[in-house]
CSV table of C-alpha atoms (C1' of nucleotides) in Angstrom, one decimal:
chain,number,residue,atom,x,y,z
U,1,MET,CA,-0.2,0.5,0.2
U,2,SER,CA,0.9,3.7,-0.2
U,3,TRP,CA,1.0,6.4,1.8
U,4,THR,CA,-1.8,8.3,0.4
U,5,ASP,CA,-3.0,12.2,2.2
U,6,GLU,CA,-5.4,10.2,3.5
U,7,ARG,CA,-2.8,7.8,5.6
U,8,ILE,CA,-0.4,10.0,6.7
U,9,ALA,CA,-3.0,12.2,7.6
U,10,THR,CA,-4.1,9.8,9.9
U,11,LEU,CA,-1.0,8.2,10.9
U,12,LYS,CA,0.1,11.9,12.4
U,13,LYS,CA,-3.6,12.2,13.9
U,14,MET,CA,-2.9,8.7,16.1
U,15,TRP,CA,0.7,8.9,16.4
U,16,GLU,CA,0.1,12.5,17.8
U,17,GLY,CA,-3.1,11.2,20.4
U,18,GLY,CA,-1.0,8.2,21.2
U,19,SER,CA,-1.8,5.4,19.3
U,20,THR,CA,1.3,2.9,18.6
U,21,ALA,CA,2.5,2.2,16.0
U,22,SER,CA,1.2,-1.6,15.5
U,23,GLN,CA,-2.0,0.0,16.7
U,24,ILE,CA,-1.7,2.4,14.0
U,25,ALA,CA,-0.6,-0.2,11.1
U,26,ASP,CA,-3.7,-2.1,12.3
U,27,GLU,CA,-6.5,1.2,12.1
U,28,LEU,CA,-4.5,1.7,8.6
U,29,GLY,CA,-3.6,-1.7,7.1
U,30,GLY,CA,-1.7,-3.5,4.5
U,31,VAL,CA,1.4,-2.4,6.9
U,32,SER,CA,3.8,-2.6,9.4
U,33,ARG,CA,4.1,-1.3,12.2
U,34,ASN,CA,7.8,-1.1,11.9
U,35,ALA,CA,5.9,1.0,8.0
U,36,VAL,CA,4.3,3.2,10.0
U,37,ILE,CA,7.3,4.1,12.7
U,38,GLY,CA,9.3,4.2,9.9
U,39,LYS,CA,7.1,6.6,7.6
U,40,ALA,CA,6.4,8.8,11.2
U,41,HIS,CA,10.2,9.3,11.3
U,42,ARG,CA,11.0,10.3,7.8
U,43,LEU,CA,7.2,12.6,8.2
U,44,GLY,CA,8.9,14.1,10.9
U,45,LEU,CA,7.5,13.3,13.9
U,46,LYS,CA,8.8,13.4,16.8
U,47,SER,CA,10.4,10.9,19.1
U,48,ARG,CA,7.2,9.5,21.3
U,49,PRO,CA,8.7,7.6,25.1
U,50,SER,CA,10.0,4.9,24.0
U,51,PRO,CA,11.1,2.6,25.9
U,52,VAL,CA,14.7,1.8,24.7
U,53,LYS,CA,15.2,6.3,24.8
U,54,ALA,CA,13.8,6.5,28.0
U,55,ALA,CA,16.3,4.8,29.7
U,56,GLU,CA,18.3,6.6,28.6
U,57,LYS,CA,21.5,7.6,31.3
U,58,LYS,CA,24.2,10.2,31.2
U,59,LYS,CA,26.8,7.7,32.2
U,60,ALA,CA,29.1,10.5,34.4
U,61,ALA,CA,29.8,10.1,37.9
U,62,PRO,CA,30.4,7.2,38.5
U,63,LYS,CA,29.7,7.3,42.0
U,64,PRO,CA,27.6,3.6,43.9
U,65,LYS,CA,26.1,5.4,45.9
U,66,PRO,CA,26.8,8.9,48.1
U,67,ALA,CA,26.4,12.0,45.1
U,68,PRO,CA,28.6,14.3,46.8
U,69,LYS,CA,27.0,16.4,44.0
U,70,PRO,CA,29.1,18.7,42.2
U,71,ALA,CA,28.2,22.5,42.6
U,72,ALA,CA,25.8,22.9,39.0
U,73,LYS,CA,25.7,19.9,36.5
U,74,LYS,CA,23.5,21.6,34.3
U,75,ALA,CA,20.2,23.9,35.1
U,76,ALA,CA,19.2,23.2,39.3
U,77,PRO,CA,16.8,20.7,37.9
U,78,ARG,CA,14.0,21.6,41.0
U,79,PRO,CA,15.2,23.4,43.8
U,80,VAL,CA,12.0,24.4,43.8
U,81,PRO,CA,8.9,23.2,46.0
U,82,LYS,CA,6.1,23.5,44.1
U,83,PRO,CA,4.8,26.7,44.6
U,84,ALA,CA,1.0,27.4,43.7
U,85,PRO,CA,-0.8,25.2,41.5
U,86,ALA,CA,-1.6,27.1,38.3
U,87,PRO,CA,-5.4,28.7,39.3
U,88,ALA,CA,-7.6,26.3,38.5
U,89,ALA,CA,-7.9,26.8,34.8
U,90,ALA,CA,-10.9,29.7,35.2
U,91,GLU,CA,-12.2,30.1,31.9
U,92,THR,CA,-13.8,27.9,30.5
U,93,LYS,CA,-10.7,26.9,28.2
U,94,PRO,CA,-11.4,24.3,25.3
U,95,ALA,CA,-7.8,23.2,25.5
U,96,PRO,CA,-7.5,20.4,22.6
U,97,LYS,CA,-5.0,19.8,25.0
U,98,ALA,CA,-5.1,17.2,27.1
U,99,ASP,CA,-2.9,18.7,30.2
U,100,ALA,CA,-6.2,18.4,31.8
U,101,ALA,CA,-7.6,14.1,32.7
U,102,ILE,CA,-11.3,16.3,33.9
U,103,PRO,CA,-12.4,18.2,31.8
U,104,SER,CA,-13.7,21.8,34.3
U,105,GLN,CA,-16.1,21.1,34.7
U,106,PRO,CA,-19.0,24.3,33.0
U,107,LEU,CA,-19.9,25.5,36.8
U,108,PRO,CA,-22.7,26.9,36.3
U,109,ASN,CA,-21.3,29.7,37.9
U,110,LYS,CA,-23.9,32.6,37.1
U,111,THR,CA,-26.9,31.1,37.5
U,112,ALA,CA,-28.2,34.3,35.8
U,113,ASP,CA,-27.6,34.1,32.5
U,114,LEU,CA,-27.1,30.9,32.1
U,115,PRO,CA,-31.3,29.2,32.0
U,116,LYS,CA,-31.1,26.2,31.8
U,117,ILE,CA,-28.2,24.6,29.7
U,118,VAL,CA,-28.0,22.2,32.2
U,119,SER,CA,-24.6,20.8,30.9
U,120,ILE,CA,-24.4,17.9,31.3
U,121,GLY,CA,-21.3,17.2,32.7
U,122,PRO,CA,-19.3,14.1,33.3
U,123,GLY,CA,-21.2,13.1,36.1
U,124,GLY,CA,-24.6,14.4,33.7
U,125,PHE,CA,-25.2,10.2,32.4
U,126,GLN,CA,-24.0,8.4,36.4
U,127,ARG,CA,-25.2,5.9,37.0
U,128,GLN,CA,-29.6,6.3,37.6
U,129,GLY,CA,-29.9,3.5,40.8
U,130,PRO,CA,-32.6,1.7,40.2
U,131,GLY,CA,-34.5,4.0,41.3
U,132,ASP,CA,-34.5,7.6,42.6
U,133,GLN,CA,-31.0,9.8,42.8
U,134,GLN,CA,-30.7,12.1,40.7
U,135,ALA,CA,-28.0,14.8,40.3
U,136,PRO,CA,-27.6,16.4,37.4
U,137,ILE,CA,-25.0,18.7,37.7
U,138,PRO,CA,-22.9,17.0,40.5
U,139,PRO,CA,-20.7,19.6,41.5
U,140,ALA,CA,-18.6,16.9,42.0
U,141,PRO,CA,-17.9,13.9,40.1
U,142,PRO,CA,-18.9,9.9,41.4
U,143,ARG,CA,-15.7,8.8,41.0
U,144,ARG,CA,-13.4,9.7,39.2
U,145,LEU,CA,-13.8,10.4,35.7
U,146,VAL,CA,-10.9,9.4,33.1
U,147,PRO,CA,-10.2,9.6,29.1
U,148,ALA,CA,-11.5,7.0,27.8
U,149,LYS,CA,-8.7,7.0,25.2
U,150,PRO,CA,-6.2,9.7,25.7
U,151,SER,CA,-7.3,11.8,22.6
U,152,PRO,CA,-5.6,15.2,23.7
U,153,GLU,CA,-5.2,15.1,18.9
U,154,ILE,CA,-9.0,15.9,18.2
U,155,ALA,CA,-8.3,19.6,18.1
U,156,ASP,CA,-6.4,18.4,15.0
U,157,LYS,CA,-8.1,20.7,11.3
U,158,THR,CA,-7.5,18.0,10.2
U,159,SER,CA,-8.2,18.6,6.4
U,160,LEU,CA,-12.1,16.9,6.8
U,161,LEU,CA,-14.1,18.9,8.3
U,162,ASP,CA,-15.0,22.2,9.4
U,163,LEU,CA,-14.1,21.2,13.2
U,164,SER,CA,-14.6,24.0,15.1
U,165,ASP,CA,-15.5,24.5,18.4
U,166,LYS,CA,-18.8,24.0,18.3
U,167,VAL,CA,-19.5,21.1,16.2
U,168,CYS,CA,-18.7,17.5,18.2
U,169,ARG,CA,-15.6,15.9,17.2
U,170,TRP,CA,-16.3,12.6,17.8
U,171,PRO,CA,-14.6,10.3,14.5
U,172,MET,CA,-17.7,8.5,12.9
U,173,GLY,CA,-16.3,4.7,11.4
U,174,HIS,CA,-12.8,4.9,10.5
U,175,PRO,CA,-10.4,6.9,9.6
U,176,GLY,CA,-9.5,6.7,5.6
U,177,GLU,CA,-12.3,5.0,4.3
U,178,PRO,CA,-14.4,7.2,1.9
U,179,ASP,CA,-17.4,7.9,4.7
U,180,PHE,CA,-15.4,9.2,7.7
U,181,HIS,CA,-16.7,11.6,9.3
U,182,PHE,CA,-17.2,13.2,12.6
U,183,CYS,CA,-20.6,13.5,14.3
U,184,GLY,CA,-20.8,17.7,13.4
U,185,GLU,CA,-23.7,17.4,16.8
U,186,SER,CA,-23.0,20.6,18.8
U,187,VAL,CA,-21.0,20.9,21.9
U,188,ASN,CA,-21.9,19.9,25.6
U,189,PRO,CA,-20.4,23.3,26.3
U,190,GLY,CA,-17.9,23.4,27.4
U,191,PHE,CA,-16.8,19.9,26.0
U,192,PRO,CA,-15.1,19.2,22.0
U,193,TYR,CA,-18.1,16.3,22.5
U,194,CYS,CA,-21.7,16.2,21.7
U,195,VAL,CA,-23.7,15.5,25.3
U,196,GLU,CA,-23.9,11.8,23.7
U,197,HIS,CA,-20.3,11.8,23.1
U,198,CYS,CA,-18.9,12.8,25.9
U,199,GLY,CA,-20.6,9.6,27.5
U,200,ARG,CA,-18.9,8.1,25.9
U,201,ALA,CA,-15.4,9.7,25.7
U,202,TYR,CA,-15.9,10.7,29.5
U,203,GLN,CA,-16.8,6.8,32.1
U,204,ALA,CA,-17.2,7.0,35.4
U,205,GLN,CA,-14.1,5.1,36.7
U,206,LEU,CA,-15.7,1.9,38.1
U,207,PRO,CA,-14.7,-0.3,41.3
U,208,ARG,CA,-11.9,-1.6,41.0
U,209,GLY,CA,-13.1,-5.8,38.9
U,210,ALA,CA,-16.7,-4.4,37.9
U,211,ARG,CA,-14.7,-2.7,35.0
U,212,ARG,CA,-15.6,-3.5,31.1
U,213,PRO,CA,-12.2,-4.6,29.4
U,214,PRO,CA,-12.8,-3.0,26.0
U,215,PRO,CA,-12.9,0.5,26.8
U,216,PRO,CA,-14.0,2.1,23.7
U,217,LEU,CA,-11.9,4.0,21.6
U,218,PRO,CA,-13.2,6.1,18.9
U,219,PHE,CA,-10.3,4.2,16.8
U,220,GLY,CA,-9.9,0.8,16.0
U,221,GLY,CA,-12.9,-0.5,17.4
U,222,PRO,CA,-15.8,-2.1,16.1
U,223,ARG,CA,-18.0,0.8,14.2
U,224,VAL,CA,-19.4,3.5,16.6
U,225,ARG,CA,-22.4,5.4,14.9
J,1,DC,C1',8.5,-13.9,25.5
J,2,DC,C1',5.7,-10.0,24.9
J,3,DC,C1',5.3,-5.3,23.7
J,4,DT,C1',8.0,-0.8,22.6
J,5,DG,C1',10.2,2.4,19.2
J,6,DA,C1',14.6,3.4,17.0
J,7,DT,C1',18.4,2.7,13.4
J,8,DT,C1',20.1,0.4,9.6
J,9,DC,C1',20.3,-0.3,5.0
J,10,DG,C1',19.2,-2.8,0.7
J,11,DC,C1',15.5,-1.6,-1.5
X,1,DG,C1',10.5,6.7,0.2
X,2,DC,C1',10.3,2.6,2.2
X,3,DG,C1',10.1,-1.0,5.0
X,4,DA,C1',12.2,-6.0,7.0
X,5,DA,C1',15.5,-6.6,9.8
X,6,DT,C1',17.6,-5.9,13.9
X,7,DC,C1',18.4,-3.6,18.3
X,8,DA,C1',17.3,-1.9,22.6
X,9,DG,C1',14.7,-1.5,27.2
X,10,DG,C1',10.4,-2.1,29.3
DNA sequence: CCCTGATTCGC
DNA sequence: GCGAATCAGG
């Protein structure tokens, strides 16, 4: 198979999104893991945490134990304690960067002008028990919310769609296929996905043991549509 | 052994 | 440019 624009786009997207070369190769089909890696490098994609490189150590001081610690090495690593943690992302920042495992809540700070935009946040879909429990907008999620898949990359424009902060970026189908597209629904305020897909993207962390093996993933999985 | 990514090198 | 073979760490 050849590297068409689409295939390259998918490669980039997934690579930057944190997918492994194997997964990418698998998704693209017709190529080996090595092919993907080779191509990624040729494209100039940056290396990602590789087992090999990560372990790279500077063999300098052959000091088995005591580290007399030389005056200065390079730059003081971290003499700094740990000041104030960033003042909680004050504003709503759809930040494509998924640096926040848990999207900041579109808190109903101003209950004034936002009548009933019940932004169904991560907690909006908490398991409704047998009966009553119902807290539409829990200030604190029932359990820890984790991204179903590390997807920091979805913000990418992708030649395919007019993605904006207003439309759901959930991928429909498989990249590279003729009908591959994005959801496009109106987003759940504060999230990159529509309400429905927020439910898929952010899942309540279930107690150990009761977890479902197959975490839903935008790519790869059995057709989602 | 399985996985990972990096690199090499003949094509 | 491509990717199998190989390398090397986890």
